[in-house]
CSV table of N, CA, C and O in Angstrom, one decimal:
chain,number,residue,atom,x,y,z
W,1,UNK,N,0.8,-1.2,0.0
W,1,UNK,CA,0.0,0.0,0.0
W,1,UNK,C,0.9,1.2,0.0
W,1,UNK,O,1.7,1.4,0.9
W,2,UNK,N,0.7,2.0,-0.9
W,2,UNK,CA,1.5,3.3,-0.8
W,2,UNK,C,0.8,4.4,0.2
W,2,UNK,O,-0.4,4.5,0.5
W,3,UNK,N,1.7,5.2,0.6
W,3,UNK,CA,1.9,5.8,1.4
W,3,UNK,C,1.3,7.5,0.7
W,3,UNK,O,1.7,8.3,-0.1
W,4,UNK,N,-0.1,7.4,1.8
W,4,UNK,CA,-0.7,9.1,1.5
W,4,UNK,C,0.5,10.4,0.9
W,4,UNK,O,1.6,10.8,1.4
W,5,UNK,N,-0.1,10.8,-0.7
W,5,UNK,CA,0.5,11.8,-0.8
W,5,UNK,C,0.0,13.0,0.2
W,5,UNK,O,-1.0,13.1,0.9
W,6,UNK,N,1.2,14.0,0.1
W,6,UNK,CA,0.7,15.4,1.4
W,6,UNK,C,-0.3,15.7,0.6
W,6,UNK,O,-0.7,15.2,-0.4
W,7,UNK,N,-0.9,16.6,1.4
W,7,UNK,CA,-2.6,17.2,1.3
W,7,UNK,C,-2.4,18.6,1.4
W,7,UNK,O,-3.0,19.4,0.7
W,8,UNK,N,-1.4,18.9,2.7
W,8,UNK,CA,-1.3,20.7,2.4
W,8,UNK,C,0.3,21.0,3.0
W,8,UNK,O,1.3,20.3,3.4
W,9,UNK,N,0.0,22.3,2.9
W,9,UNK,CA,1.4,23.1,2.5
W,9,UNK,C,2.1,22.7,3.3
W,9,UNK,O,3.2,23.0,3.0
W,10,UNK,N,2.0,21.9,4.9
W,10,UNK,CA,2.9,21.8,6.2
W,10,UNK,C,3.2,20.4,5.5
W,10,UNK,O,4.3,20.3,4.9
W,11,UNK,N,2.3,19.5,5.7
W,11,UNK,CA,2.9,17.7,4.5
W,11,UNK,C,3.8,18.0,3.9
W,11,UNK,O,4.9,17.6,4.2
W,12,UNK,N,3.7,19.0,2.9
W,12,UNK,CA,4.5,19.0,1.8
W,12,UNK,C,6.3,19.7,2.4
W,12,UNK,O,7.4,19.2,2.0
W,13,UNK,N,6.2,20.8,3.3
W,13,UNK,CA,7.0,21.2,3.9
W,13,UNK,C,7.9,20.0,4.9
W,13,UNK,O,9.2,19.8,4.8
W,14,UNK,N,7.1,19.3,5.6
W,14,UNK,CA,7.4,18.3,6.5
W,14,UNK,C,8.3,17.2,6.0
W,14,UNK,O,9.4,16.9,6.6
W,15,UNK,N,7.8,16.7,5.1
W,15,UNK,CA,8.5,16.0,4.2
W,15,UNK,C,9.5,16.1,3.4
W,15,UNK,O,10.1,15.1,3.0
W,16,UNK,N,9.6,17.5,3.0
W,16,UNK,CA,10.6,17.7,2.2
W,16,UNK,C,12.1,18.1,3.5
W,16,UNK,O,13.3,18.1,3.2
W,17,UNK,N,11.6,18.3,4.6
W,17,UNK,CA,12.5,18.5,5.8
W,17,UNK,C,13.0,17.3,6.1
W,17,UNK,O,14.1,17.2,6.7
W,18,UNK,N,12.6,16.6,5.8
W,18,UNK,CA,12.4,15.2,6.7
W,18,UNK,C,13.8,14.8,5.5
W,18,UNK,O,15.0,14.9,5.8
W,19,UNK,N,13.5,14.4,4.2
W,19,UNK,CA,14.4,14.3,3.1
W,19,UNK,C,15.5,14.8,3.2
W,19,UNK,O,16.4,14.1,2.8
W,20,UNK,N,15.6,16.2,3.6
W,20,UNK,CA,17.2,17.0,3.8
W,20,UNK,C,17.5,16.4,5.1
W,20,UNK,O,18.6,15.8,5.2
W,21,UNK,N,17.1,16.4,5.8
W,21,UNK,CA,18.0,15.8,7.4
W,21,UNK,C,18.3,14.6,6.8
W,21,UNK,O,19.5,14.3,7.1
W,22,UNK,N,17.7,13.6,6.1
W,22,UNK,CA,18.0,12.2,5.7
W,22,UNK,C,19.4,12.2,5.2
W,22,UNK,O,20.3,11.4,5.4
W,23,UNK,N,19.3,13.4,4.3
W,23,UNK,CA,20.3,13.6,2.8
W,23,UNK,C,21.7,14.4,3.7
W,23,UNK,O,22.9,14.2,3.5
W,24,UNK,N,21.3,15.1,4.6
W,24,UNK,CA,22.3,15.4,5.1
W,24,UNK,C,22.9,14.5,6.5
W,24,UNK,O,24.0,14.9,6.8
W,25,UNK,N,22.5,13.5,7.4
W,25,UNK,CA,22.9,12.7,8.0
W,25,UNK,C,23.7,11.6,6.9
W,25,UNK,O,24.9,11.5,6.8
W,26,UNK,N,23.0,11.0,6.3
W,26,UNK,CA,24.2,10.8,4.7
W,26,UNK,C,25.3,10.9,4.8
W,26,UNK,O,26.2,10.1,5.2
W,27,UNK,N,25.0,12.3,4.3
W,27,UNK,CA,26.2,13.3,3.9
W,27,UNK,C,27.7,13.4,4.8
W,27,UNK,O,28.8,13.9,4.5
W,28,UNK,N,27.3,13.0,5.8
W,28,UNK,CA,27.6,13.2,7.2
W,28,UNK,C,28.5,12.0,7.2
W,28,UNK,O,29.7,11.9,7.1
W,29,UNK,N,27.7,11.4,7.2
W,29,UNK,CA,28.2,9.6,7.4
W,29,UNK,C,29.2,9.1,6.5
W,29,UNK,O,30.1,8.3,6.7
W,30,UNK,N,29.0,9.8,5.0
W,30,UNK,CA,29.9,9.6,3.8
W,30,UNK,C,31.2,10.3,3.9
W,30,UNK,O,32.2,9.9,3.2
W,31,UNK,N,31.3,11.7,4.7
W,31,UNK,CA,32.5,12.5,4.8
W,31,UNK,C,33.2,11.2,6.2
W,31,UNK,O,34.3,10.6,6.1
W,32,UNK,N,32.5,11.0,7.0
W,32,UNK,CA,33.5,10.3,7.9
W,32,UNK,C,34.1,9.0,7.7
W,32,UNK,O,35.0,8.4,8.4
W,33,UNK,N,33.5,8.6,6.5
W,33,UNK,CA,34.2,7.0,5.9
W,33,UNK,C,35.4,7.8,5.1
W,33,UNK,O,36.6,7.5,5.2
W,34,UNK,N,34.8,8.9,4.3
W,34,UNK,CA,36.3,9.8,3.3
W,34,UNK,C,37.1,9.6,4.3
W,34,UNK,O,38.0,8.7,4.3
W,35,UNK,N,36.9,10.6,5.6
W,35,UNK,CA,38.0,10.6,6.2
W,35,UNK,C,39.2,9.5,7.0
W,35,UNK,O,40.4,9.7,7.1
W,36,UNK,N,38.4,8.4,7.5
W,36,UNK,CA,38.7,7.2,7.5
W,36,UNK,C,39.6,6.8,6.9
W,36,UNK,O,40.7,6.5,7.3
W,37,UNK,N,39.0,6.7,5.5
W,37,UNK,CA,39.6,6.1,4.7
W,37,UNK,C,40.9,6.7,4.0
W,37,UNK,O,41.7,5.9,3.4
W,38,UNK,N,41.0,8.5,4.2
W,38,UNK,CA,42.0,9.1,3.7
W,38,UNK,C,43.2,8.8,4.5
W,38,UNK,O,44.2,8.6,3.9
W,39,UNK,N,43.2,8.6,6.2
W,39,UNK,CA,43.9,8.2,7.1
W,39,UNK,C,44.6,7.0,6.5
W,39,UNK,O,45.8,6.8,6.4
W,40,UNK,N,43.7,6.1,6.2
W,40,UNK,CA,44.1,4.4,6.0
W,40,UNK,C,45.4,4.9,4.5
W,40,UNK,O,46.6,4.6,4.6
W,41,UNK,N,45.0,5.3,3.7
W,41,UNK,CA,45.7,5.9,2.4
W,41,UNK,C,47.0,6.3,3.4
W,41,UNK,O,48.0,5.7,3.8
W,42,UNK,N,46.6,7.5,3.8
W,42,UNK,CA,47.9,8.2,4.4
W,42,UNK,C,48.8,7.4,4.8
W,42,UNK,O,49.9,7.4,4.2
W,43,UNK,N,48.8,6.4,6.0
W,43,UNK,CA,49.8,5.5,6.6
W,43,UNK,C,49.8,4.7,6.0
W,43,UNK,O,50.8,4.1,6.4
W,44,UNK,N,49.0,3.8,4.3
W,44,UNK,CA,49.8,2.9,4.0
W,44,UNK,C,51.0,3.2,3.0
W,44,UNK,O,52.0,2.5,2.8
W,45,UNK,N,50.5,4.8,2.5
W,45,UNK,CA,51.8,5.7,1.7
W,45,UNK,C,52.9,5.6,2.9
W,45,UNK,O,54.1,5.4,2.6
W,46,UNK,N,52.6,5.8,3.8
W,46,UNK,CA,54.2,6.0,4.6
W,46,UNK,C,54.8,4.6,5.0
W,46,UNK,O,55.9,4.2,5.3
W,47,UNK,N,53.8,4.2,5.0
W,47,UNK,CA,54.4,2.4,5.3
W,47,UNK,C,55.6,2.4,3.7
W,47,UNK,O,56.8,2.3,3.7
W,48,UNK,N,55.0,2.5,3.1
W,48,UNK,CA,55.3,2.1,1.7
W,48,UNK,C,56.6,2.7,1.5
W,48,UNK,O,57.4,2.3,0.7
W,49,UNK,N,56.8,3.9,2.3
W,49,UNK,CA,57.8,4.7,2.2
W,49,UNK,C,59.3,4.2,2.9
W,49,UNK,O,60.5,4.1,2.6
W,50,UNK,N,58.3,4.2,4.0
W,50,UNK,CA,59.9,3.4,4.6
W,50,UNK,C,59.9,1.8,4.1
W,50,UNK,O,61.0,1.3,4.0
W,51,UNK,N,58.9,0.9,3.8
W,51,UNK,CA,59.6,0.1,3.3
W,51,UNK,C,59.8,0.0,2.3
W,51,UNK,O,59.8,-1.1,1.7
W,52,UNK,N,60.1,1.0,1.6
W,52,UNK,CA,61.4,1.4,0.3
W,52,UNK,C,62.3,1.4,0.5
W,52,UNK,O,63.3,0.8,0.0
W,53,UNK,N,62.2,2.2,1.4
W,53,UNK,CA,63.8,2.8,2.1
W,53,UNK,C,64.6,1.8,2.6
W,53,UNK,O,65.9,1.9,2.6
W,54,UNK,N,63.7,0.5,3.2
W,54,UNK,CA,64.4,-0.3,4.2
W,54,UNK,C,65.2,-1.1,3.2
W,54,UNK,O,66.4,-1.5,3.4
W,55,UNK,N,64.2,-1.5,1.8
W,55,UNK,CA,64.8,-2.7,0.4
W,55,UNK,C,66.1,-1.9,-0.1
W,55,UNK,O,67.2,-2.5,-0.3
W,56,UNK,N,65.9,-0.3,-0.4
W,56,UNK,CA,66.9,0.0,-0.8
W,56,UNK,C,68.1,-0.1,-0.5
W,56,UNK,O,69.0,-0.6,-1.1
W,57,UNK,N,68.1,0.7,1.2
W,57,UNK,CA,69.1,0.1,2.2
W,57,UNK,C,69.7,-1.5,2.2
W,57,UNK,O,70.8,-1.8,2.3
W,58,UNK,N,68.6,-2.5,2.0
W,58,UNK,CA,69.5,-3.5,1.9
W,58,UNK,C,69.8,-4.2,0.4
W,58,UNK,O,70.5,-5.2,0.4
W,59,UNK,N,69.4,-3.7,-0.5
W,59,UNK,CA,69.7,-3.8,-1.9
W,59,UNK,C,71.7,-3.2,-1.7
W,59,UNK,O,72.8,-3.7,-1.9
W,60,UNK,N,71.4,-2.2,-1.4
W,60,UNK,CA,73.0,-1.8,-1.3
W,60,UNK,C,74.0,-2.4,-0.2
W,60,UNK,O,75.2,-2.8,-0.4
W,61,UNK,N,73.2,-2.5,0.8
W,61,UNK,CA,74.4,-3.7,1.7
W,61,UNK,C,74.7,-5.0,1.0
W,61,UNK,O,75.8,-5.6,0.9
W,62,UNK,N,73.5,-5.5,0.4
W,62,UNK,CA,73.7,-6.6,-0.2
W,62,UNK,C,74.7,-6.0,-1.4
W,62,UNK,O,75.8,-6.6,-1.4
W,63,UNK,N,74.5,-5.0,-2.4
W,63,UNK,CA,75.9,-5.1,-3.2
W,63,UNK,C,77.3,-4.4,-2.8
W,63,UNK,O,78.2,-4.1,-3.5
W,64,UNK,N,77.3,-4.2,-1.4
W,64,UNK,CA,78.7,-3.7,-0.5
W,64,UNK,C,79.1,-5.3,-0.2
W,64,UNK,O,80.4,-5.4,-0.1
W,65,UNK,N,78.6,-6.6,-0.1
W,65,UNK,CA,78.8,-7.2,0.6
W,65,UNK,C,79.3,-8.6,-1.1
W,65,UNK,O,80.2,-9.5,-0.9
W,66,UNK,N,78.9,-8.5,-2.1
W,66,UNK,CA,79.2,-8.9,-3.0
W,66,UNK,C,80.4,-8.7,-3.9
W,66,UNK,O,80.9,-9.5,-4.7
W,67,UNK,N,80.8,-6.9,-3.5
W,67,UNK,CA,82.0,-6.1,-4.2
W,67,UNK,C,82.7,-7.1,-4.0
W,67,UNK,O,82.4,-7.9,-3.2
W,68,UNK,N,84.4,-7.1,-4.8
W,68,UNK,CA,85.1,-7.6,-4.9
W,68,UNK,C,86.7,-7.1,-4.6
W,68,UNK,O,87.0,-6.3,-5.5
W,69,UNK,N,87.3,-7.2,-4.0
W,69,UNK,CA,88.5,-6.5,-3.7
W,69,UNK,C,88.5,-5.3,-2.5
W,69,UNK,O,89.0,-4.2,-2.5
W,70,UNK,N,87.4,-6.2,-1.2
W,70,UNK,CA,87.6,-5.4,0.2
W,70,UNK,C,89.1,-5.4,0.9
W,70,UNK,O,89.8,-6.4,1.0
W,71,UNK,N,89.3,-4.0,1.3
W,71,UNK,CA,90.3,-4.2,1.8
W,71,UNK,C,90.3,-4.8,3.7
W,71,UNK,O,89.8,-4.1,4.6
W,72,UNK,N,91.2,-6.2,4.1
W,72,UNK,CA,91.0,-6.0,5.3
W,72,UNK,C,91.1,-5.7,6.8
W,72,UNK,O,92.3,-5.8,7.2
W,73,UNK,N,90.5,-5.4,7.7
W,73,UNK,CA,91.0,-4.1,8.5
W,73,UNK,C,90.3,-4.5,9.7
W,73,UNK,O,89.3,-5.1,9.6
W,74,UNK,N,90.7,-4.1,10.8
W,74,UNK,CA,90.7,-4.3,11.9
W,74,UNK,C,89.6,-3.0,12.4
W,74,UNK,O,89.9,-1.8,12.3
W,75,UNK,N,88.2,-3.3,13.0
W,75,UNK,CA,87.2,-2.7,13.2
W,75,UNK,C,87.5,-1.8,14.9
W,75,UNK,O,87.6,-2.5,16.0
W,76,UNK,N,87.6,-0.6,15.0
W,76,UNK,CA,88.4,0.4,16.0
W,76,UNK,C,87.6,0.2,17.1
W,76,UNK,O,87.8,-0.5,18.1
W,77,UNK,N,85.9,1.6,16.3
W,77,UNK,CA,85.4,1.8,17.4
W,77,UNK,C,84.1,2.1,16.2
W,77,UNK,O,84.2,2.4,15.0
W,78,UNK,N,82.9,2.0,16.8
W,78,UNK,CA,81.6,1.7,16.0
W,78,UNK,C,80.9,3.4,16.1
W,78,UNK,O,80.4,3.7,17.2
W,79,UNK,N,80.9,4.2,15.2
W,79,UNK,CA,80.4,5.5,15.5
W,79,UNK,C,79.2,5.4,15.4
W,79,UNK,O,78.7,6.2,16.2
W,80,UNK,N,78.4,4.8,14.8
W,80,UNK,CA,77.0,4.8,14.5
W,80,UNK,C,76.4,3.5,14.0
W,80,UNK,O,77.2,2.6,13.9
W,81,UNK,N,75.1,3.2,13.7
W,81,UNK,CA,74.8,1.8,13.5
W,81,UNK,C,75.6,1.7,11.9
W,81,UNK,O,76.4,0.8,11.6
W,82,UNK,N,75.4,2.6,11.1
W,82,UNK,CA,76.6,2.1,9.6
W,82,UNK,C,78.0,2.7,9.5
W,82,UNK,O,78.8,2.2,8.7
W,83,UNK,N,78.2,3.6,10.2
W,83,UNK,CA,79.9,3.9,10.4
W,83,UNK,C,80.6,3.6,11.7
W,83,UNK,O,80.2,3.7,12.8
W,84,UNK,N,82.1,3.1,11.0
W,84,UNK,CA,82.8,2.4,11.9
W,84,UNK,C,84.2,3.1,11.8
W,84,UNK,O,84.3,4.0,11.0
W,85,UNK,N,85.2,2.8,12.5
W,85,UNK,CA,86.3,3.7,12.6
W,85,UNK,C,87.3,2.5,12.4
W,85,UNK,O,87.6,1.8,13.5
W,86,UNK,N,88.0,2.0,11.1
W,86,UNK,CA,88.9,0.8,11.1
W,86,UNK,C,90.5,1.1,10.6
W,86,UNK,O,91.0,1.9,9.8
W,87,UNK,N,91.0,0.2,11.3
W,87,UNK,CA,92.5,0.1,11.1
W,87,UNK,C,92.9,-0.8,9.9
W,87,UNK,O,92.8,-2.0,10.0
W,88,UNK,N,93.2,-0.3,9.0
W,88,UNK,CA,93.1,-0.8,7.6
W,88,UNK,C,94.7,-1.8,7.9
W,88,UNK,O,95.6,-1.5,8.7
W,89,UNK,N,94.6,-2.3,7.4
W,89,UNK,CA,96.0,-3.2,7.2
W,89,UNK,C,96.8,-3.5,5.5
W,89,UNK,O,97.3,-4.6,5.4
W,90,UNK,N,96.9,-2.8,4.8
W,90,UNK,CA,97.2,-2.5,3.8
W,90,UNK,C,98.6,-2.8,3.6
W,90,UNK,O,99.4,-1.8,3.6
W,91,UNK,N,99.3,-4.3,3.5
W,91,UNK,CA,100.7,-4.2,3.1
W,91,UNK,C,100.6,-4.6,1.8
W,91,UNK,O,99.7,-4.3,1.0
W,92,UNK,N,102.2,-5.8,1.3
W,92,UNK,CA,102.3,-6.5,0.1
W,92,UNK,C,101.5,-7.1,-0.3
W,92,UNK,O,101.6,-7.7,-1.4
């Protein structure tokens, strides 16, 4: 059974109120999934970032560790997690 069309000017008013609060709780509801979801974007871009960073990093240790013709040397004193302070031993 369908539902009484309005009859006078407050029906017609009523209802058309009733439609905008609908359209704008919506509206509402759809910005906060955007936003959600722009968050979720945001950190998997930076995930993505540093693990670039981390493959690159070991893309190159991996070809420091492949080179050929290291010279070798007695490890001093550790300045940082990748620099080191070494006593090269370099004779005949």
């Amino acid at each position: 059974r369908e539902p009484a069309a309005p009859t006078t000017v407050e029906d017609m008013a009523s209802e058309g109120g009733d439609r905008r609060a609908a359209a704008l709780k919506d509206y509402r509801q759809k910005l906060l999934q955007h936003k959600e979801v722009d968050a979720k974007v945001r950190s998997m871009r930076n995930d993505t970032k540093q693990l670039k960073k981390d493959y690159d990093k070991t893309e190159d240790d991996l070809k420091a560790l492949q080179s050929v013709g290291q010279i070798i040397g007695e490890v001093l004193r550790q300045l940082d997690e990748e620099k080191f302070i070494v006593k090269a031993s370099s004779g005949p």
